[in-house]
Amino acid sequence: MSSKKYERFREKEEQEAPILQLGSLNSEMVHQRSKTLRKIFRGEHNYLLSALCVSFGMSTWLPVNSVYSQMPLLTQYAPESWNLASYFSVVVQIANIAPLGYYFVRDRQWCPDSILICLFLLLGTLASCLLSFTYHIPVSIFGAQHSFFFFLFAFFLSMVGCVSSVLFLPFMGRLPEVYLVSFFIGEGISGFIPSFLALLQGVAKDPVCISVNVSGVVTKQEVMKEPLFSSGLFFFVISTIMLFNTLCFLYLNYFSNLMSKYSVKPKSPSNSEAINVNSSRNQETDEDPDIPKFLLIVLIVVVGIINCFSNGILPSIMSYSCLPYGPETYHWSLNINMIIGPLSSYFAYFIPLVSVRLLAFCCIVEILCINYELITAFTSPFPPLIGTDIGVVMIILVWMFGAGLISYIKLSIAAILRRRHKKALFNYGISTQIGSTIGAILAFILIIYANVLHSVPKKKCV
């Protein structure tokens, strides 16, 4: 290679390097988060405060995750049957009025954030308790049976999760990062606890017809093997855990001096530091030369598309994708997904994926997983490999691997966009909400009104 060609090659490589590999960002974040992790393992933190932060983080998505974990059971009893998940996805999106309302009133300071947090925690506790008694009661609406009480209290439960990102997380920003990690650990446990209880609970089997002799007349009756305990008891246990989390928050904020003792107080900069802050403000808010604008737009669009599927379409079609293989397949797929997602998020937090090439590869693999999930849903009730053990194992693995990969991709993109400071992360949040809403509405229209997905008709004893 001639010297001129080599120089041109080196110039092109240097221009593409910041775009394709953000190595300095990766090493800096990994070093900082490894430092935080070492503090945790060395015990350089208050254990009681960490435990309270874990409890507080657990209360974020515990109510919503508890409803999702019961879907395999509820679909067998609810009037909506396999469409129940689609209805619930729309309910979760409607619950976003809570953070939207908070966004418009937060600057008026009419109520302290700590009191609002208490009110939402009490709302989640009360809604979980009432749901345990009313989830199975159908209500006639316009001549059709619907799970009105289930959707009503599920809406209040969803408000707690939706508002957590704009209310709970900023509250935790008062504490050092080591306690923020505890909060995220609790947020992950909010998916693990209901999944563990649901796996312990088991799932009801398909009804079996048996012959019963009543006064000399032989009739056929449906007999269903019930789970270890009912969904009512499950939701009551969740409400008890929410009550415990509420009491922990009250102790943390009102009955102890932990918040005031460990809160990070902003330092008042000196004159020289103020000059440096003013000079570097443009570096935080203006374009980062290492991240081209077109790449940021692509990443934000990718986030919207991913959330369109992960928070809207996929939860709505999961019953159609898994139930043809049996209730247990749906049961295991859904609850394993709720465990794998948080574990993947922990991995992405400490080892973020900031190579655009690897990120693109992960997106391609995720597209393959989504395609298989869509194929099994749209070919329901006779998806590929139905009636075989290979089909059952494959559908569980695809949903499990897809859930973990989606969580890893989303958190990695957030790590890249963090270089653009608040504006890029704000666009990330907007893209997340828009994508999730579009996905939930699109799935609802296709499933409920267009009837593009088909369930297995319930067998009747003859």
Short mmCIF file of C-alpha atoms in Angstrom, two decimals:
data_model
loop_
_atom_site.label_atom_id
_atom_site.label_comp_id
_atom_site.label_asym_id
_atom_site.label_seq_id
_atom_site.Cartn_x
_atom_site.Cartn_y
_atom_site.Cartn_z
CA MET A 1 0.00 0.00 0.00
CA SER A 2 1.40 3.40 -1.02
CA SER A 3 1.97 6.11 1.57
CA LYS A 4 -0.85 8.31 0.20
CA LYS A 5 -3.35 5.46 0.24
CA TYR A 6 -2.26 4.55 3.73
CA GLU A 7 -2.74 8.13 4.94
CA ARG A 8 -6.21 8.26 3.40
CA PHE A 9 -7.03 4.93 5.02
CA ARG A 10 -5.87 6.22 8.43
CA GLU A 11 -7.88 9.43 8.07
CA LYS A 12 -11.03 7.46 7.23
CA GLU A 13 -10.43 5.11 10.15
CA GLU A 14 -9.98 8.01 12.57
CA GLN A 15 -13.19 9.62 11.34
CA GLU A 16 -15.20 6.42 11.76
CA ALA A 17 -13.64 5.37 15.07
CA PRO A 18 -15.70 7.67 17.30
CA ILE A 19 -18.85 6.57 15.53
CA LEU A 20 -18.29 2.84 15.65
CA GLN A 21 -16.57 2.48 19.02
CA LEU A 22 -17.07 4.82 21.96
CA GLY A 23 -14.29 3.19 23.95
CA SER A 24 -13.41 6.08 26.24
CA LEU A 25 -17.01 6.32 27.39
CA ASN A 26 -17.14 2.60 28.08
CA SER A 27 -13.93 2.48 30.12
CA GLU A 28 -14.93 5.57 32.11
CA MET A 29 -18.39 4.24 32.98
CA VAL A 30 -17.11 0.75 33.78
CA HIS A 31 -14.45 2.23 36.08
CA GLN A 32 -16.95 4.45 37.91
CA ARG A 33 -19.53 1.71 38.33
CA SER A 34 -16.91 -0.85 39.33
CA LYS A 35 -15.83 1.61 42.01
CA THR A 36 -19.41 1.80 43.24
CA LEU A 37 -19.67 -1.99 43.22
CA ARG A 38 -16.47 -2.29 45.28
CA LYS A 39 -17.97 0.05 47.87
CA ILE A 40 -20.96 -2.27 48.14
CA PHE A 41 -18.86 -5.42 48.58
CA ARG A 42 -16.50 -3.72 51.05
CA GLY A 43 -19.41 -2.55 53.16
CA GLU A 44 -18.61 1.15 52.71
CA HIS A 45 -22.25 2.12 53.12
CA ASN A 46 -25.05 2.09 55.66
CA TYR A 47 -26.69 -1.34 55.54
CA LEU A 48 -30.00 -0.13 56.96
CA LEU A 49 -30.23 2.68 54.42
CA SER A 50 -29.36 0.25 51.60
CA ALA A 51 -32.08 -2.16 52.75
CA LEU A 52 -34.63 0.66 52.86
CA CYS A 53 -33.60 1.75 49.35
CA VAL A 54 -34.03 -1.82 48.11
CA SER A 55 -37.51 -1.89 49.63
CA PHE A 56 -38.33 1.46 48.05
CA GLY A 57 -37.11 0.30 44.63
CA MET A 58 -39.14 -2.89 44.99
CA SER A 59 -42.36 -0.88 45.22
CA THR A 60 -41.92 0.69 41.76
CA TRP A 61 -43.06 -2.06 39.39
CA LEU A 62 -44.09 -4.77 41.85
CA PRO A 63 -47.86 -4.14 41.37
CA VAL A 64 -47.68 -4.19 37.54
CA ASN A 65 -45.36 -7.19 37.45
CA SER A 66 -47.69 -9.08 39.78
CA VAL A 67 -50.57 -8.64 37.32
CA TYR A 68 -48.44 -9.78 34.39
CA SER A 69 -47.28 -12.86 36.30
CA GLN A 70 -50.91 -13.93 36.79
CA MET A 71 -51.83 -13.70 33.09
CA PRO A 72 -51.46 -17.49 32.45
CA LEU A 73 -54.09 -18.12 35.14
CA LEU A 74 -56.36 -15.17 34.48
CA THR A 75 -56.68 -15.91 30.75
CA GLN A 76 -58.38 -19.20 31.63
CA TYR A 77 -61.08 -17.52 33.75
CA ALA A 78 -61.51 -13.96 32.45
CA PRO A 79 -64.26 -13.19 29.90
CA GLU A 80 -61.59 -11.64 27.63
CA SER A 81 -59.71 -14.96 27.56
CA TRP A 82 -56.55 -14.68 25.41
CA ASN A 83 -57.26 -10.98 24.74
CA LEU A 84 -56.77 -10.09 28.41
CA ALA A 85 -53.08 -9.19 27.96
CA SER A 86 -53.92 -6.83 25.10
CA TYR A 87 -56.51 -5.01 27.21
CA PHE A 88 -54.07 -4.74 30.10
CA SER A 89 -51.31 -3.30 27.85
CA VAL A 90 -53.67 -0.47 26.89
CA VAL A 91 -54.57 0.08 30.56
CA VAL A 92 -50.87 0.49 31.40
CA GLN A 93 -50.48 3.10 28.66
CA ILE A 94 -53.54 5.02 29.87
CA ALA A 95 -51.98 5.08 33.34
CA ASN A 96 -49.28 7.36 31.92
CA ILE A 97 -51.61 10.24 32.72
CA ALA A 98 -50.09 10.06 36.22
CA PRO A 99 -46.55 11.12 35.22
CA LEU A 100 -48.02 13.52 32.66
CA GLY A 101 -50.09 15.22 35.35
CA TYR A 102 -47.10 15.35 37.69
CA TYR A 103 -45.01 16.94 34.92
CA PHE A 104 -47.40 19.89 34.67
CA VAL A 105 -47.82 20.49 38.42
CA ARG A 106 -44.32 19.73 39.70
CA ASP A 107 -43.12 23.36 39.51
CA ARG A 108 -46.09 24.68 41.49
CA GLN A 109 -44.81 22.98 44.65
CA TRP A 110 -48.34 22.54 45.98
CA CYS A 111 -47.39 19.22 47.58
CA PRO A 112 -43.95 17.84 48.58
CA ASP A 113 -42.68 14.89 46.55
CA SER A 114 -42.33 12.75 49.67
CA ILE A 115 -46.06 13.08 50.42
CA LEU A 116 -46.94 12.26 46.80
CA ILE A 117 -44.76 9.15 46.99
CA CYS A 118 -46.58 8.05 50.16
CA LEU A 119 -49.94 8.57 48.47
CA PHE A 120 -48.95 6.49 45.43
CA LEU A 121 -47.54 3.71 47.62
CA LEU A 122 -50.78 3.64 49.63
CA LEU A 123 -52.73 3.62 46.36
CA GLY A 124 -50.78 0.58 45.15
CA THR A 125 -51.30 -1.19 48.48
CA LEU A 126 -55.05 -0.54 48.54
CA ALA A 127 -55.55 -1.42 44.86
CA SER A 128 -53.68 -4.73 45.29
CA CYS A 129 -55.82 -5.59 48.32
CA LEU A 130 -59.10 -4.78 46.54
CA LEU A 131 -57.95 -6.63 43.42
CA SER A 132 -57.51 -9.81 45.46
CA PHE A 133 -61.26 -9.82 46.20
CA THR A 134 -62.68 -8.58 42.89
CA TYR A 135 -60.37 -9.82 40.09
CA HIS A 136 -62.71 -12.68 39.14
CA ILE A 137 -66.01 -10.77 39.20
CA PRO A 138 -67.37 -10.08 35.68
CA VAL A 139 -69.52 -7.06 34.88
CA SER A 140 -71.96 -6.76 31.99
CA ILE A 141 -71.07 -3.75 29.81
CA PHE A 142 -73.10 -3.09 26.64
CA GLY A 143 -74.36 -6.66 26.70
CA ALA A 144 -70.92 -8.28 27.00
CA GLN A 145 -69.09 -9.62 30.03
CA HIS A 146 -65.87 -7.79 30.99
CA SER A 147 -63.42 -7.87 33.89
CA PHE A 148 -64.28 -4.31 34.94
CA PHE A 149 -62.93 -4.46 38.49
CA PHE A 150 -59.75 -6.14 37.32
CA PHE A 151 -59.03 -3.34 34.82
CA LEU A 152 -60.06 -0.63 37.29
CA PHE A 153 -57.66 -1.68 40.03
CA ALA A 154 -54.99 -2.68 37.50
CA PHE A 155 -55.14 0.91 36.26
CA PHE A 156 -54.36 2.25 39.75
CA LEU A 157 -51.55 -0.28 40.11
CA SER A 158 -50.09 0.81 36.77
CA MET A 159 -50.09 4.45 37.89
CA VAL A 160 -47.57 3.57 40.61
CA GLY A 161 -45.14 2.06 38.11
CA CYS A 162 -45.59 4.77 35.50
CA VAL A 163 -44.98 7.62 37.94
CA SER A 164 -41.92 5.97 39.54
CA SER A 165 -39.50 7.13 36.83
CA VAL A 166 -40.41 10.83 37.30
CA LEU A 167 -41.12 10.83 41.04
CA PHE A 168 -39.35 7.97 42.81
CA LEU A 169 -36.06 8.10 40.91
CA PRO A 170 -35.45 11.87 41.37
CA PHE A 171 -36.10 11.38 45.09
CA MET A 172 -33.27 8.83 45.15
CA GLY A 173 -31.01 11.37 43.42
CA ARG A 174 -30.46 13.00 46.81
CA LEU A 175 -28.36 10.03 47.94
CA PRO A 176 -24.90 8.86 46.78
CA GLU A 177 -24.72 6.48 43.82
CA VAL A 178 -24.09 3.44 46.00
CA TYR A 179 -27.67 3.75 47.31
CA LEU A 180 -29.01 4.33 43.82
CA VAL A 181 -27.63 0.89 42.96
CA SER A 182 -29.61 -0.50 45.91
CA PHE A 183 -32.71 1.17 44.50
CA PHE A 184 -32.14 -0.49 41.10
CA ILE A 185 -31.59 -3.84 42.80
CA GLY A 186 -34.97 -3.43 44.47
CA GLU A 187 -36.51 -2.51 41.12
CA GLY A 188 -35.19 -5.78 39.72
CA ILE A 189 -36.52 -7.72 42.69
CA SER A 190 -39.95 -6.26 41.87
CA GLY A 191 -39.96 -8.58 38.86
CA PHE A 192 -38.36 -11.53 40.63
CA ILE A 193 -40.75 -11.78 43.61
CA PRO A 194 -44.04 -12.12 41.66
CA SER A 195 -42.37 -14.48 39.18
CA PHE A 196 -41.05 -16.68 42.00
CA LEU A 197 -44.48 -16.75 43.67
CA ALA A 198 -46.16 -17.53 40.33
CA LEU A 199 -43.74 -20.38 39.59
CA LEU A 200 -44.40 -21.74 43.10
CA GLN A 201 -48.13 -21.30 42.56
CA GLY A 202 -48.19 -23.32 39.34
CA VAL A 203 -50.82 -23.04 36.64
CA ALA A 204 -54.21 -24.59 36.16
CA LYS A 205 -54.31 -27.47 33.70
CA ASP A 206 -56.66 -27.70 30.75
CA PRO A 207 -60.08 -28.97 31.84
CA VAL A 208 -60.70 -32.69 31.57
CA CYS A 209 -64.13 -34.23 30.96
CA ILE A 210 -65.14 -36.96 33.41
CA SER A 211 -68.33 -39.00 33.78
CA VAL A 212 -70.41 -38.26 36.87
CA ASN A 213 -73.39 -40.36 38.01
CA VAL A 214 -76.07 -38.13 39.49
CA SER A 215 -79.25 -39.99 40.61
CA GLY A 216 -78.67 -42.70 38.03
CA VAL A 217 -78.05 -40.22 35.22
CA VAL A 218 -74.53 -40.18 33.78
CA THR A 219 -73.38 -36.71 32.75
CA LYS A 220 -70.13 -35.18 31.58
CA GLN A 221 -68.52 -32.47 33.70
CA GLU A 222 -65.38 -30.39 33.30
CA VAL A 223 -62.77 -30.83 36.02
CA MET A 224 -59.77 -28.48 36.17
CA LYS A 225 -56.70 -29.05 38.29
CA GLU A 226 -56.36 -25.91 40.35
CA PRO A 227 -53.00 -24.22 41.14
CA LEU A 228 -51.41 -24.44 44.56
CA PHE A 229 -53.11 -21.20 45.65
CA SER A 230 -55.50 -18.77 43.99
CA SER A 231 -54.81 -15.45 42.32
CA GLY A 232 -56.77 -13.78 45.12
CA LEU A 233 -54.28 -14.99 47.72
CA PHE A 234 -51.44 -14.01 45.37
CA PHE A 235 -52.63 -10.39 45.10
CA PHE A 236 -53.21 -10.25 48.86
CA VAL A 237 -49.59 -11.28 49.45
CA ILE A 238 -48.49 -8.57 47.01
CA SER A 239 -50.58 -5.99 48.90
CA THR A 240 -48.89 -7.09 52.15
CA ILE A 241 -45.46 -6.59 50.58
CA MET A 242 -46.55 -3.16 49.29
CA LEU A 243 -47.71 -2.22 52.80
CA PHE A 244 -44.31 -3.25 54.17
CA ASN A 245 -42.57 -1.13 51.50
CA THR A 246 -44.77 1.84 52.38
CA LEU A 247 -43.88 1.55 56.06
CA CYS A 248 -40.18 1.33 55.13
CA PHE A 249 -40.45 4.54 53.13
CA LEU A 250 -42.23 6.31 55.99
CA TYR A 251 -39.43 5.26 58.33
CA LEU A 252 -36.79 6.31 55.81
CA ASN A 253 -38.20 9.77 55.22
CA TYR A 254 -39.99 10.72 58.46
CA PHE A 255 -38.88 8.57 61.39
CA SER A 256 -35.12 8.41 60.88
CA ASN A 257 -32.33 10.86 60.14
CA LEU A 258 -30.87 8.71 57.36
CA MET A 259 -31.98 10.96 54.49
CA SER A 260 -30.64 14.12 56.11
CA LYS A 261 -27.44 12.39 57.20
CA TYR A 262 -26.50 10.84 53.86
CA SER A 263 -28.04 13.29 51.39
CA VAL A 264 -25.60 14.75 48.90
CA LYS A 265 -25.67 18.51 49.19
CA PRO A 266 -24.75 20.48 46.06
CA LYS A 267 -21.51 22.37 46.46
CA SER A 268 -21.44 26.09 45.79
CA PRO A 269 -18.73 26.57 43.16
CA SER A 270 -16.01 29.14 43.60
CA ASN A 271 -15.44 31.89 41.07
CA SER A 272 -12.89 29.86 39.15
CA GLU A 273 -15.12 26.78 39.23
CA ALA A 274 -18.06 28.88 38.08
CA ILE A 275 -16.05 30.01 35.07
CA ASN A 276 -15.19 26.40 34.28
CA VAL A 277 -18.82 25.40 34.65
CA ASN A 278 -19.96 28.14 32.29
CA SER A 279 -17.30 27.24 29.76
CA SER A 280 -18.15 23.53 29.92
CA ARG A 281 -21.93 24.03 29.85
CA ASN A 282 -21.91 24.05 26.07
CA GLN A 283 -19.99 20.78 26.09
CA GLU A 284 -22.80 19.18 28.11
CA THR A 285 -25.70 20.51 26.11
CA ASP A 286 -24.28 21.01 22.64
CA GLU A 287 -23.41 18.29 20.19
CA ASP A 288 -20.76 15.83 21.26
CA PRO A 289 -18.20 15.48 18.45
CA ASP A 290 -17.80 11.77 19.22
CA ILE A 291 -21.50 11.11 18.57
CA PRO A 292 -22.79 12.40 15.22
CA LYS A 293 -26.29 13.81 15.16
CA PHE A 294 -27.55 11.27 12.64
CA LEU A 295 -26.41 8.45 14.95
CA LEU A 296 -28.36 9.98 17.84
CA ILE A 297 -31.48 10.18 15.69
CA VAL A 298 -31.06 6.54 14.65
CA LEU A 299 -30.61 5.41 18.27
CA ILE A 300 -33.69 7.33 19.44
CA VAL A 301 -35.74 5.82 16.60
CA VAL A 302 -34.43 2.34 17.50
CA VAL A 303 -35.49 2.92 21.13
CA GLY A 304 -38.99 3.81 19.98
CA ILE A 305 -39.26 0.72 17.78
CA ILE A 306 -37.90 -1.57 20.51
CA ASN A 307 -40.38 -0.23 23.08
CA CYS A 308 -43.18 -0.48 20.52
CA PHE A 309 -42.60 -4.23 20.55
CA SER A 310 -41.37 -4.85 24.12
CA ASN A 311 -44.00 -2.76 25.94
CA GLY A 312 -46.86 -2.83 23.43
CA ILE A 313 -47.04 -5.59 20.84
CA LEU A 314 -45.18 -8.52 22.42
CA PRO A 315 -47.01 -8.54 25.80
CA SER A 316 -50.31 -8.45 23.89
CA ILE A 317 -49.51 -11.38 21.58
CA MET A 318 -47.62 -13.54 24.08
CA SER A 319 -50.71 -15.53 24.98
CA TYR A 320 -51.32 -16.36 21.30
CA SER A 321 -47.66 -17.30 20.83
CA CYS A 322 -47.33 -19.57 23.90
CA LEU A 323 -50.78 -20.90 24.87
CA PRO A 324 -51.11 -23.23 21.84
CA TYR A 325 -48.18 -25.16 23.33
CA GLY A 326 -50.04 -25.41 26.65
CA PRO A 327 -50.80 -23.27 29.72
CA GLU A 328 -47.55 -24.37 31.38
CA THR A 329 -45.52 -23.10 28.41
CA TYR A 330 -47.13 -19.67 28.72
CA HIS A 331 -46.64 -19.78 32.48
CA TRP A 332 -42.90 -20.55 32.28
CA SER A 333 -42.19 -18.23 29.35
CA LEU A 334 -43.78 -15.19 30.99
CA ASN A 335 -42.31 -15.63 34.46
CA ILE A 336 -38.82 -16.52 33.27
CA ASN A 337 -38.89 -13.38 31.11
CA MET A 338 -39.67 -11.27 34.18
CA ILE A 339 -36.57 -12.69 35.88
CA ILE A 340 -34.21 -12.51 32.90
CA GLY A 341 -35.04 -8.86 32.12
CA PRO A 342 -33.75 -7.38 35.41
CA LEU A 343 -30.69 -9.65 35.40
CA SER A 344 -29.82 -8.41 31.93
CA SER A 345 -30.28 -4.82 33.09
CA TYR A 346 -27.79 -5.35 35.94
CA PHE A 347 -25.27 -6.72 33.46
CA ALA A 348 -25.79 -3.78 31.10
CA TYR A 349 -25.46 -1.28 33.96
CA PHE A 350 -21.92 -2.34 34.82
CA ILE A 351 -20.82 -3.42 31.30
CA PRO A 352 -22.70 -1.17 28.87
CA LEU A 353 -22.57 -1.99 25.18
CA VAL A 354 -21.23 1.19 23.51
CA SER A 355 -19.92 -0.34 20.30
CA VAL A 356 -22.36 0.58 17.55
CA ARG A 357 -21.37 -2.47 15.49
CA LEU A 358 -22.09 -4.85 18.37
CA LEU A 359 -25.27 -2.93 19.10
CA ALA A 360 -26.39 -3.41 15.49
CA PHE A 361 -25.59 -7.12 15.73
CA CYS A 362 -27.67 -7.45 18.91
CA CYS A 363 -30.54 -5.65 17.18
CA ILE A 364 -30.40 -8.10 14.26
CA VAL A 365 -30.51 -11.08 16.65
CA GLU A 366 -33.43 -9.47 18.48
CA ILE A 367 -35.26 -8.99 15.17
CA LEU A 368 -34.93 -12.73 14.53
CA CYS A 369 -36.41 -13.48 17.98
CA ILE A 370 -39.31 -11.07 17.40
CA ASN A 371 -39.99 -12.59 13.98
CA TYR A 372 -40.30 -16.07 15.46
CA GLU A 373 -42.59 -14.77 18.20
CA LEU A 374 -44.77 -13.04 15.61
CA ILE A 375 -44.88 -16.15 13.40
CA THR A 376 -46.05 -18.35 16.28
CA ALA A 377 -48.69 -15.78 17.25
CA PHE A 378 -50.08 -15.20 13.75
CA THR A 379 -50.19 -18.95 13.01
CA SER A 380 -52.07 -19.63 16.27
CA PRO A 381 -53.70 -21.99 17.18
CA PHE A 382 -51.43 -24.18 15.02
CA PRO A 383 -47.93 -22.65 15.29
CA PRO A 384 -44.74 -24.40 14.12
CA LEU A 385 -43.68 -27.55 16.01
CA ILE A 386 -46.92 -27.67 18.00
CA GLY A 387 -47.36 -30.87 19.99
CA THR A 388 -43.59 -31.49 20.22
CA ASP A 389 -41.14 -31.03 23.08
CA ILE A 390 -38.79 -29.19 20.70
CA GLY A 391 -41.48 -26.62 20.00
CA VAL A 392 -42.09 -26.03 23.71
CA VAL A 393 -38.40 -25.65 24.53
CA MET A 394 -37.80 -23.42 21.52
CA ILE A 395 -40.63 -20.98 22.23
CA ILE A 396 -39.54 -20.66 25.89
CA LEU A 397 -35.91 -20.03 24.90
CA VAL A 398 -36.81 -17.51 22.21
CA TRP A 399 -38.98 -15.46 24.57
CA MET A 400 -36.38 -15.70 27.34
CA PHE A 401 -33.42 -14.74 25.16
CA GLY A 402 -35.41 -11.98 23.46
CA ALA A 403 -36.44 -10.41 26.79
CA GLY A 404 -32.87 -10.37 28.07
CA LEU A 405 -31.51 -8.92 24.83
CA ILE A 406 -34.14 -6.16 24.71
CA SER A 407 -33.27 -5.03 28.26
CA TYR A 408 -29.57 -5.05 27.44
CA ILE A 409 -30.04 -3.05 24.22
CA LYS A 410 -32.27 -0.41 25.83
CA LEU A 411 -29.94 0.25 28.77
CA SER A 412 -26.88 0.30 26.49
CA ILE A 413 -28.49 2.91 24.23
CA ALA A 414 -29.31 4.97 27.32
CA ALA A 415 -25.63 4.81 28.29
CA ILE A 416 -24.62 6.14 24.86
CA LEU A 417 -27.21 8.92 24.89
CA ARG A 418 -26.08 9.96 28.37
CA ARG A 419 -23.17 11.72 26.68
CA ARG A 420 -25.71 14.21 25.34
CA HIS A 421 -26.75 15.00 28.91
CA LYS A 422 -30.37 15.67 29.82
CA LYS A 423 -31.74 16.59 26.40
CA ALA A 424 -30.82 13.26 24.81
CA LEU A 425 -32.16 11.28 27.78
CA PHE A 426 -35.35 13.33 27.66
CA ASN A 427 -35.73 12.41 23.98
CA TYR A 428 -35.02 8.81 24.99
CA GLY A 429 -37.92 8.91 27.46
CA ILE A 430 -40.26 10.54 24.95
CA SER A 431 -39.37 7.93 22.33
CA THR A 432 -39.99 5.17 24.89
CA GLN A 433 -43.47 6.42 25.73
CA ILE A 434 -44.47 7.09 22.12
CA GLY A 435 -43.26 3.67 20.98
CA SER A 436 -44.98 1.87 23.86
CA THR A 437 -48.28 3.67 23.26
CA ILE A 438 -48.25 3.04 19.50
CA GLY A 439 -47.46 -0.64 20.06
CA ALA A 440 -50.21 -1.16 22.64
CA ILE A 441 -52.85 0.61 20.52
CA LEU A 442 -51.78 -1.18 17.33
CA ALA A 443 -51.90 -4.59 19.02
CA PHE A 444 -55.28 -3.79 20.58
CA ILE A 445 -56.79 -2.84 17.20
CA LEU A 446 -55.35 -5.90 15.41
CA ILE A 447 -56.42 -8.34 18.12
CA ILE A 448 -59.76 -6.97 19.31
CA TYR A 449 -61.20 -5.38 16.16
CA ALA A 450 -59.34 -6.88 13.19
CA ASN A 451 -59.31 -10.41 14.70
CA VAL A 452 -56.03 -11.29 13.00
CA LEU A 453 -55.06 -13.63 15.86
CA HIS A 454 -57.06 -16.73 16.74
CA SER A 455 -57.29 -18.68 19.97
CA VAL A 456 -58.15 -22.31 20.56
CA PRO A 457 -61.93 -22.65 21.10
CA LYS A 458 -62.85 -23.90 24.54
CA LYS A 459 -63.85 -27.53 24.53
CA LYS A 460 -67.23 -28.43 25.98
CA CYS A 461 -68.14 -31.74 27.46
CA VAL A 462 -70.78 -33.56 25.39
#
